[in-house]
Short mmCIF file of C-alpha atoms in Angstrom, two decimals:
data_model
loop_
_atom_site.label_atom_id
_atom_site.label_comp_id
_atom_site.label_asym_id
_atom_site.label_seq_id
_atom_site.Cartn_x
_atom_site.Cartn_y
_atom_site.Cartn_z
CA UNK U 188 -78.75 85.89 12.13
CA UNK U 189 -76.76 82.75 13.04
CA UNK U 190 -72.78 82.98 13.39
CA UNK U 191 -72.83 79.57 11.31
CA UNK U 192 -74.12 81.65 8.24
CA UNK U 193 -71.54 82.73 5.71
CA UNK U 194 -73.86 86.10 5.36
CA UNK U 195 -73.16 86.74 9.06
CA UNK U 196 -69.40 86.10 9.19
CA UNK U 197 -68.84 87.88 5.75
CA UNK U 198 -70.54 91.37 7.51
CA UNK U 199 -68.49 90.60 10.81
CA UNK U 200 -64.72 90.75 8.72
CA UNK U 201 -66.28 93.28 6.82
CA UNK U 202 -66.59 95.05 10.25
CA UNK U 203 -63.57 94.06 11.65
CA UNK U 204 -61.78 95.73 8.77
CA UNK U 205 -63.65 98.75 8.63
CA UNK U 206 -62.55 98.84 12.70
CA UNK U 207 -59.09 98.16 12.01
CA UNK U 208 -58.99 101.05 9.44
CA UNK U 209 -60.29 103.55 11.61
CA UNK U 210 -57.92 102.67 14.07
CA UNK U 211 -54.88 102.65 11.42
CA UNK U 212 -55.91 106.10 10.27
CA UNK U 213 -56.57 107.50 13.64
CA UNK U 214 -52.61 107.22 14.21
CA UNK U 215 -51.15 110.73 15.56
CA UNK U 216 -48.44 110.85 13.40
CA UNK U 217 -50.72 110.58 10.30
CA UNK U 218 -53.13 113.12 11.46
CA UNK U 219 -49.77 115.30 11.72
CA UNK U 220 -48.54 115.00 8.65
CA UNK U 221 -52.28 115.75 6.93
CA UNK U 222 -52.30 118.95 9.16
CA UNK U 223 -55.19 117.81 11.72
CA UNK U 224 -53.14 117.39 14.57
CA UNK U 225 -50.28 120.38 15.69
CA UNK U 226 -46.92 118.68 16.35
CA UNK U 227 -46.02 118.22 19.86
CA UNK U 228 -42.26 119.05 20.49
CA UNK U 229 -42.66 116.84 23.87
CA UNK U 230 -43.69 113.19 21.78
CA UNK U 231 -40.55 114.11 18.64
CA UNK U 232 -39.38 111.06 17.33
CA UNK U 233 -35.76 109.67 19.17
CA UNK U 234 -35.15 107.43 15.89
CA UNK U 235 -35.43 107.95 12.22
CA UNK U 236 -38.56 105.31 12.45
CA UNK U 237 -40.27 107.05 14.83
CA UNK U 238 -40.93 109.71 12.84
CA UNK U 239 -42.51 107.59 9.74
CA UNK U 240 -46.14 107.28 9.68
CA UNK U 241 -47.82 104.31 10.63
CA UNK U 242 -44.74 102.66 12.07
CA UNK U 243 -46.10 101.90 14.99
CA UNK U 244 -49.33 99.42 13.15
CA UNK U 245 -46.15 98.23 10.67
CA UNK U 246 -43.72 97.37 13.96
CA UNK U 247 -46.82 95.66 15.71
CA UNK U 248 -48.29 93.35 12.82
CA UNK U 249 -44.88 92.49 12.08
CA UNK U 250 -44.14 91.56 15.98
CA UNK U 251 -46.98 89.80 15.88
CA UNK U 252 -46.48 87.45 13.17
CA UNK U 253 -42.73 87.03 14.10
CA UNK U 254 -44.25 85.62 17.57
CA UNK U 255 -47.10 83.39 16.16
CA UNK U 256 -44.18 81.49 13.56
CA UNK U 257 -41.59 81.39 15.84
CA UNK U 258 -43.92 79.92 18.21
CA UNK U 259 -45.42 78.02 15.88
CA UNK U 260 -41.88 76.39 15.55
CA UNK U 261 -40.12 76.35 18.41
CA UNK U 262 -42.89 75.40 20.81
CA UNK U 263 -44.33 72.77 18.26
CA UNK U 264 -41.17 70.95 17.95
CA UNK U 265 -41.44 71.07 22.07
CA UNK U 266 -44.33 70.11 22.07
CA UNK U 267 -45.06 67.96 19.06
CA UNK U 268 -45.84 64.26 18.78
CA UNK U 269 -45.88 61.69 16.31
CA UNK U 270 -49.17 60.88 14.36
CA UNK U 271 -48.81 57.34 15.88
CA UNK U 272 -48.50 58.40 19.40
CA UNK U 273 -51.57 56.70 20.88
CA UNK U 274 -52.02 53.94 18.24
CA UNK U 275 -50.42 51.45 21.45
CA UNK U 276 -51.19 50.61 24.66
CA UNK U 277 -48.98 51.98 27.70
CA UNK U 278 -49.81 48.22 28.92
CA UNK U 279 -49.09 46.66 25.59
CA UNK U 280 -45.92 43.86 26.89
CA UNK U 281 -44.65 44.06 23.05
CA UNK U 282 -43.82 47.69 23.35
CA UNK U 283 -41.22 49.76 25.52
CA UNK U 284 -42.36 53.09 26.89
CA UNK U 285 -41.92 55.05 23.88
CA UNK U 286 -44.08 52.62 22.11
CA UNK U 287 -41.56 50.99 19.87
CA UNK U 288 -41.52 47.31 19.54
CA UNK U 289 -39.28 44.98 21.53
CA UNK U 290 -37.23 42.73 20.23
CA UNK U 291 -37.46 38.82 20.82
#
């Protein structure tokens, strides 16, 4: 069982899903509205979203994709350089510091 064999990753998102799931269905206000759980006056929704079941998985995956583009973007045009960056020599006497050519 080698983590290079598609077998082997194929059973671990298998897994992974399976996990995630579980942990999507074990969300109180679902097990409240199937009758499993009582309803606890002291944890009542304050919004109108609250209330909804699985807003709280929703809310997260969607906070978490929000932070991966905008990160994605706003950090990679930060941080980003061109694809000729170190094509040139910081000791090349043709080129100025930002490695464009000087003219003669």
């Amino acid at each position: 069982m080698s983590l290079e064999d598609p077998k082997t990753i194929r059973k671990l998102w298998i897994g992974f899903y399976v996990v995630l799931g579980l942990l999507v269905l074990a969300d109180p206000k679902l097990l409240e509205l199937v009758h499993i759980l009582e309803h606890d006056p002291h944890h009542a929704a304050h919004f109108i979203v609250d209330g909804w079941p699985e807003f709280y998985p929703i809310y997260g995956f969607v906070c978490c994709v929000v932070m991966v583009v905008v990160s994605k973007k706003l950090v990679g045009a930060l941080l980003m350089r061109p694809d000729t960056y170190y094509d040139h020599s910081p000791l090349d006497p043709t080129r100025d510091q930002k490695g464009r050519r000087l003219s003669q």
